[in-house]
Amino acid sequence: MIYDSVVTIQQHDQLPQFSLLMSVYANDSLPQIERAIASATIEQSLPPTQIVIVRDGQVPDDIGRFLQGLPGTVAGWFGVPGASPMPCPEVTVVPLDANQGLAHALNEGLRRCRYDVVARADSDDVSLPERFATMMPLFAADHVPVIDIAGSAIQEFTGEENRNGQVRTLPRDGAELERFARMQSPLHHPSVVFRKSVVLAAGGYPEHIGRFEDYMLWERLMLRHARFHNVPEALVLYRVDTGAYQRRGGLSMFRDELQLQLRFLHDGFVNLPQFLRNVLVRAVYRLLPTGFRKSCYHLLVAVRNRLTGKS
């Protein structure tokens, strides 16, 4: 179900106030950062109340100047007559002296988020205009059941922004999502909205564990019986650059995943047969030549979409 994306001031006042959390680092692209922030703020029918941008270490001069002037930029966007009837978000930029990884940056940003409901966004993706109008009713005080963390389907794009790429869906909730999580990540991280209190109670994003801090957090939350939900519609355009499939392979990636699966086994999140299945599947996938990996990936996503009711 897509909620009505045209949000009135009265409806805005009845929905939870929320913070938008994003991390920016040296290898990011300024045009992509600006596009990501604009799509998640002025282009939303329900914009955030606060924007928290973590500058993860030193960045190029152009990005530094943009972040320094971001409060004025956002005020300018919302100050244009007819641009948005909603209040201009507060802007908080959190400068970190050194890059210590995404998990550390997000934990530092979480400490500066003023609201319990927090929406994540990546600095190279695009939030579609109805994203928060769709997600925030799930976190309203009168929503039953109470949802602790929710995500959505995402749609891939390469190069110029478009709506032609492959859509990646996930099981909606309940036992099906619990089973799926023992094999693959149950949420698309760039699409998630969560309750800060629940995430902090689980210890926040796990740091110094490799490239899967989000999946490890989802494991912690599931073991604590947090309530998950996935919206079936794609609410985020997910950028896939030309090197994406190459980065998904290789011994280094497989070693990180092996460590993750060993942690899952230790924690009791997966049993021994599930652990062996996961390691075997990942060994084959990560060590395939890039061209075969790309083909297998698109096939697996298509099969998963069909199984979750989206073709």
Coordinates of C-alpha atoms in Angstrom, one line a residue:
M1 CA 0.0 0.0 0.0
I2 CA 1.2 3.5 -0.8
Y3 CA -0.2 6.2 1.5
D4 CA -1.4 9.4 0.0
S5 CA 1.8 11.3 -0.8
V6 CA 0.1 14.7 -0.7
V7 CA 0.5 15.7 3.0
T8 CA -1.5 18.5 4.5
I9 CA -0.2 20.6 7.4
Q10 CA -2.7 19.0 9.7
Q11 CA -1.5 15.5 8.6
H12 CA 2.1 16.7 9.1
D13 CA 1.4 17.7 12.7
Q14 CA -0.1 14.2 13.4
L15 CA 2.9 12.3 12.1
P16 CA 6.2 11.9 14.1
Q17 CA 8.9 14.5 13.7
F18 CA 12.0 12.8 12.5
S19 CA 15.7 13.2 11.7
L20 CA 17.4 12.4 8.4
L21 CA 20.9 10.8 8.9
M22 CA 23.5 10.8 6.2
S23 CA 27.3 10.4 6.1
V24 CA 29.6 12.1 3.6
Y25 CA 33.3 11.3 3.0
A26 CA 36.2 12.2 0.8
N27 CA 35.4 9.9 -2.1
D28 CA 31.8 11.2 -2.5
S29 CA 30.7 13.4 -5.4
L30 CA 29.4 16.9 -4.7
P31 CA 26.7 16.8 -7.3
Q32 CA 25.5 13.4 -6.0
I33 CA 25.6 14.7 -2.4
E34 CA 23.5 17.7 -3.3
R35 CA 21.0 15.6 -5.3
A36 CA 20.7 13.1 -2.4
I37 CA 20.0 15.9 0.2
A38 CA 17.6 17.8 -2.1
S39 CA 15.6 14.6 -2.9
A40 CA 15.3 13.8 0.8
T41 CA 14.3 17.3 1.9
I42 CA 12.7 19.9 -0.4
E43 CA 11.4 17.3 -2.9
Q44 CA 9.6 15.3 -0.2
S45 CA 5.9 15.8 0.4
L46 CA 6.8 15.1 4.1
P47 CA 10.3 16.5 4.7
P48 CA 12.4 15.7 7.8
T49 CA 12.4 18.0 10.9
Q50 CA 16.1 17.8 11.2
I51 CA 19.0 16.9 8.8
V52 CA 22.1 15.4 10.3
I53 CA 25.1 15.2 8.0
V54 CA 28.2 13.6 9.3
R55 CA 31.4 14.7 7.6
D56 CA 33.4 11.5 8.0
G57 CA 37.0 12.8 8.0
Q58 CA 38.6 15.4 5.7
V59 CA 36.8 16.1 2.4
P60 CA 37.7 18.0 -0.7
D61 CA 37.3 21.8 -0.5
D62 CA 34.2 21.9 -2.7
I63 CA 32.4 19.4 -0.4
G64 CA 33.6 21.2 2.7
R65 CA 32.3 24.6 1.4
F66 CA 28.9 23.0 0.5
L67 CA 28.5 21.5 4.0
Q68 CA 29.5 24.7 5.7
G69 CA 26.9 26.6 3.7
L70 CA 24.2 23.8 3.9
P71 CA 22.0 25.6 6.5
G72 CA 21.7 28.6 4.2
T73 CA 21.2 26.3 1.1
V74 CA 18.4 24.4 2.7
A75 CA 16.7 27.6 4.0
G76 CA 16.9 28.9 0.4
W77 CA 15.3 25.8 -1.0
F78 CA 12.3 26.1 1.4
G79 CA 12.2 29.9 1.2
V80 CA 11.2 29.9 -2.5
P81 CA 7.5 30.9 -2.8
G82 CA 5.5 27.8 -3.6
A83 CA 8.4 25.4 -3.0
S84 CA 7.0 23.6 0.1
P85 CA 4.3 24.4 2.6
M86 CA 6.3 22.5 5.3
P87 CA 8.7 24.0 7.8
C88 CA 12.3 24.3 6.9
P89 CA 14.3 21.5 8.6
E90 CA 17.1 22.3 11.1
V91 CA 20.5 21.4 9.7
T92 CA 23.2 19.8 11.9
V93 CA 26.6 19.1 10.4
V94 CA 28.9 16.8 12.5
P95 CA 32.6 17.2 11.5
L96 CA 34.8 14.2 12.3
D97 CA 38.6 14.8 12.2
A98 CA 39.4 11.3 10.9
N99 CA 37.5 8.7 8.8
Q100 CA 36.9 5.7 11.0
G101 CA 34.3 4.0 8.8
L102 CA 30.5 4.3 8.2
A103 CA 29.4 2.6 11.4
H104 CA 31.4 5.0 13.6
A105 CA 30.1 8.0 11.5
L106 CA 26.5 6.9 11.9
N107 CA 26.9 6.3 15.6
E108 CA 28.3 9.8 16.0
G109 CA 25.4 11.2 13.9
L110 CA 22.8 9.3 15.9
R111 CA 24.0 11.1 19.0
R112 CA 23.1 14.4 17.4
C113 CA 19.7 13.3 16.1
R114 CA 17.1 15.1 18.2
Y115 CA 14.1 12.8 17.4
D116 CA 13.5 9.2 18.1
V117 CA 12.4 8.4 14.6
V118 CA 15.5 8.5 12.3
A119 CA 15.5 8.0 8.5
R120 CA 18.7 6.9 6.8
A121 CA 19.9 8.1 3.4
D122 CA 23.1 7.5 1.4
S123 CA 25.0 10.4 -0.2
D124 CA 24.7 9.0 -3.7
D125 CA 21.1 7.7 -3.8
V126 CA 17.8 9.5 -4.6
S127 CA 14.8 9.4 -2.3
L128 CA 11.5 9.5 -4.2
P129 CA 9.1 12.2 -3.3
E130 CA 6.6 9.9 -1.5
R131 CA 9.3 8.1 0.6
F132 CA 8.6 9.7 4.0
A133 CA 4.9 10.2 3.4
T134 CA 4.7 6.5 3.0
M135 CA 7.0 5.5 5.8
M136 CA 6.2 7.8 8.6
P137 CA 2.6 6.6 9.2
L138 CA 4.2 3.3 10.2
F139 CA 5.8 5.1 13.2
A140 CA 2.7 7.1 14.2
A141 CA 1.6 6.8 17.8
D142 CA -1.7 5.1 16.8
H143 CA -0.1 2.6 14.3
V144 CA -0.8 -1.1 15.2
P145 CA 1.3 -3.1 15.5
V146 CA 4.2 -0.9 16.7
I147 CA 7.0 -0.9 14.2
D148 CA 10.6 -0.5 15.3
I149 CA 12.4 -0.5 11.9
A150 CA 11.1 -0.4 8.4
G151 CA 12.5 -0.4 4.9
S152 CA 11.3 -0.4 1.3
A153 CA 12.1 -1.9 -2.0
I154 CA 14.7 0.0 -4.0
Q155 CA 15.2 0.5 -7.7
E156 CA 18.7 0.4 -9.2
F157 CA 20.0 3.0 -11.7
T158 CA 23.3 3.5 -13.4
G159 CA 24.6 6.8 -14.8
E160 CA 21.7 9.2 -15.4
E161 CA 18.9 9.1 -12.9
N162 CA 15.9 7.0 -14.2
R163 CA 13.2 4.6 -13.2
N164 CA 14.2 1.9 -15.6
G165 CA 16.5 -0.3 -13.4
Q166 CA 15.8 -3.5 -11.7
V167 CA 13.6 -3.3 -8.6
R168 CA 14.8 -5.2 -5.5
T169 CA 12.1 -6.3 -3.1
L170 CA 12.1 -8.1 0.2
P171 CA 9.6 -10.1 2.3
R172 CA 7.2 -7.8 4.1
D173 CA 7.4 -9.0 7.7
G174 CA 6.7 -11.9 10.1
A175 CA 8.0 -15.4 9.9
E176 CA 8.9 -15.1 6.2
L177 CA 11.2 -12.1 6.8
E178 CA 12.7 -13.9 9.8
R179 CA 13.6 -16.9 7.7
F180 CA 14.9 -14.7 4.9
A181 CA 17.2 -12.9 7.4
R182 CA 19.0 -16.1 8.1
M183 CA 20.2 -16.1 4.5
Q184 CA 20.3 -12.5 3.3
S185 CA 20.0 -9.0 4.8
P186 CA 16.3 -8.4 5.6
L187 CA 16.4 -4.6 4.9
H188 CA 17.9 -2.3 2.2
H189 CA 20.0 0.0 4.4
P190 CA 19.6 3.2 2.3
S191 CA 15.8 2.9 2.6
V192 CA 15.4 2.3 6.4
V193 CA 13.6 4.3 9.0
F194 CA 14.1 3.2 12.7
R195 CA 13.5 4.2 16.3
K196 CA 16.7 5.6 17.7
S197 CA 16.0 4.3 21.1
V198 CA 15.7 0.7 19.9
V199 CA 18.9 0.9 17.9
L200 CA 20.9 2.5 20.8
A201 CA 19.5 -0.1 23.2
A202 CA 21.0 -2.7 20.9
G203 CA 24.4 -1.0 21.0
G204 CA 24.1 1.1 17.8
Y205 CA 25.9 0.2 14.6
P206 CA 28.6 -2.4 15.3
E207 CA 32.1 -0.9 14.6
H208 CA 35.3 -2.6 13.3
I209 CA 33.6 -5.7 11.9
G210 CA 34.2 -5.1 8.1
R211 CA 31.7 -4.1 5.5
F212 CA 28.4 -5.5 7.0
E213 CA 27.7 -3.2 9.9
D214 CA 24.0 -2.9 8.8
Y215 CA 23.4 -6.6 8.6
M216 CA 25.0 -7.1 12.0
L217 CA 22.7 -4.4 13.4
W218 CA 19.7 -6.1 11.9
E219 CA 20.8 -9.4 13.6
R220 CA 21.1 -7.7 16.9
L221 CA 17.6 -6.1 16.6
M222 CA 16.0 -9.4 15.5
L223 CA 17.6 -11.2 18.5
R224 CA 16.1 -8.5 20.7
H225 CA 12.7 -9.1 19.0
A226 CA 12.4 -5.7 17.4
R227 CA 9.5 -5.5 14.9
F228 CA 10.5 -5.2 11.3
H229 CA 8.5 -4.2 8.2
N230 CA 9.2 -3.8 4.5
V231 CA 7.1 -1.6 2.2
P232 CA 6.9 -3.4 -1.2
E233 CA 7.1 -0.3 -3.3
A234 CA 10.4 1.2 -4.4
L235 CA 10.9 4.4 -2.5
V236 CA 14.7 4.9 -3.2
L237 CA 16.6 5.0 -6.4
Y238 CA 19.9 3.1 -5.6
R239 CA 22.9 4.1 -7.6
V240 CA 24.9 1.2 -9.1
D241 CA 28.2 2.4 -10.7
T242 CA 30.3 0.4 -13.2
G243 CA 32.5 -1.1 -10.5
A244 CA 29.8 -2.3 -8.2
Y245 CA 29.8 -5.9 -9.3
Q246 CA 33.6 -6.1 -9.2
R247 CA 33.6 -4.8 -5.6
R248 CA 31.0 -7.5 -4.7
G249 CA 33.5 -10.2 -5.4
G250 CA 37.0 -11.4 -4.4
L251 CA 38.7 -13.0 -1.4
S252 CA 38.5 -9.9 0.8
M253 CA 34.7 -9.7 0.5
F254 CA 34.3 -13.4 1.1
R255 CA 36.5 -13.2 4.2
D256 CA 34.4 -10.4 5.6
E257 CA 31.2 -12.4 5.0
L258 CA 32.8 -15.5 6.5
Q259 CA 33.5 -13.5 9.7
L260 CA 29.9 -12.3 9.7
Q261 CA 28.5 -15.8 9.4
L262 CA 30.8 -17.0 12.1
R263 CA 29.4 -14.2 14.4
F264 CA 25.9 -15.2 13.4
L265 CA 26.6 -18.8 14.3
H266 CA 28.2 -17.8 17.6
D267 CA 25.2 -15.6 18.5
G268 CA 22.7 -18.4 17.6
F269 CA 21.2 -16.3 14.8
V270 CA 21.9 -19.2 12.4
N271 CA 22.3 -22.9 13.1
L272 CA 25.0 -25.0 11.7
P273 CA 23.2 -26.2 8.5
Q274 CA 22.3 -22.6 7.8
F275 CA 25.8 -21.5 8.4
L276 CA 27.2 -24.1 6.0
R277 CA 24.7 -23.2 3.3
N278 CA 25.4 -19.5 3.6
V279 CA 29.2 -19.9 3.4
L280 CA 28.9 -22.3 0.4
V281 CA 26.6 -19.9 -1.5
R282 CA 28.8 -16.9 -0.7
A283 CA 32.0 -18.6 -1.6
V284 CA 30.6 -19.5 -5.1
Y285 CA 29.1 -16.1 -5.6
R286 CA 32.0 -14.0 -4.4
L287 CA 34.6 -16.0 -6.3
L288 CA 32.8 -16.0 -9.7
P289 CA 34.2 -13.9 -12.5
T290 CA 32.6 -10.5 -12.5
G291 CA 30.5 -11.0 -15.6
F292 CA 29.0 -14.3 -14.3
R293 CA 28.4 -12.6 -10.9
K294 CA 26.4 -9.8 -12.5
S295 CA 24.3 -12.3 -14.4
C296 CA 23.7 -14.4 -11.4
Y297 CA 22.8 -11.4 -9.3
H298 CA 20.1 -10.2 -11.7
L299 CA 18.7 -13.7 -12.0
L300 CA 18.5 -14.1 -8.2
V301 CA 16.9 -10.8 -7.7
A302 CA 14.3 -11.6 -10.4
V303 CA 13.5 -14.9 -8.7
R304 CA 13.3 -13.3 -5.3
N305 CA 11.0 -10.6 -6.6
R306 CA 8.7 -13.2 -8.1
L307 CA 8.6 -15.1 -4.8
T308 CA 7.8 -12.0 -2.8
G309 CA 4.9 -11.1 -5.2
K310 CA 6.7 -8.6 -7.5
S311 CA 7.9 -9.4 -11.0

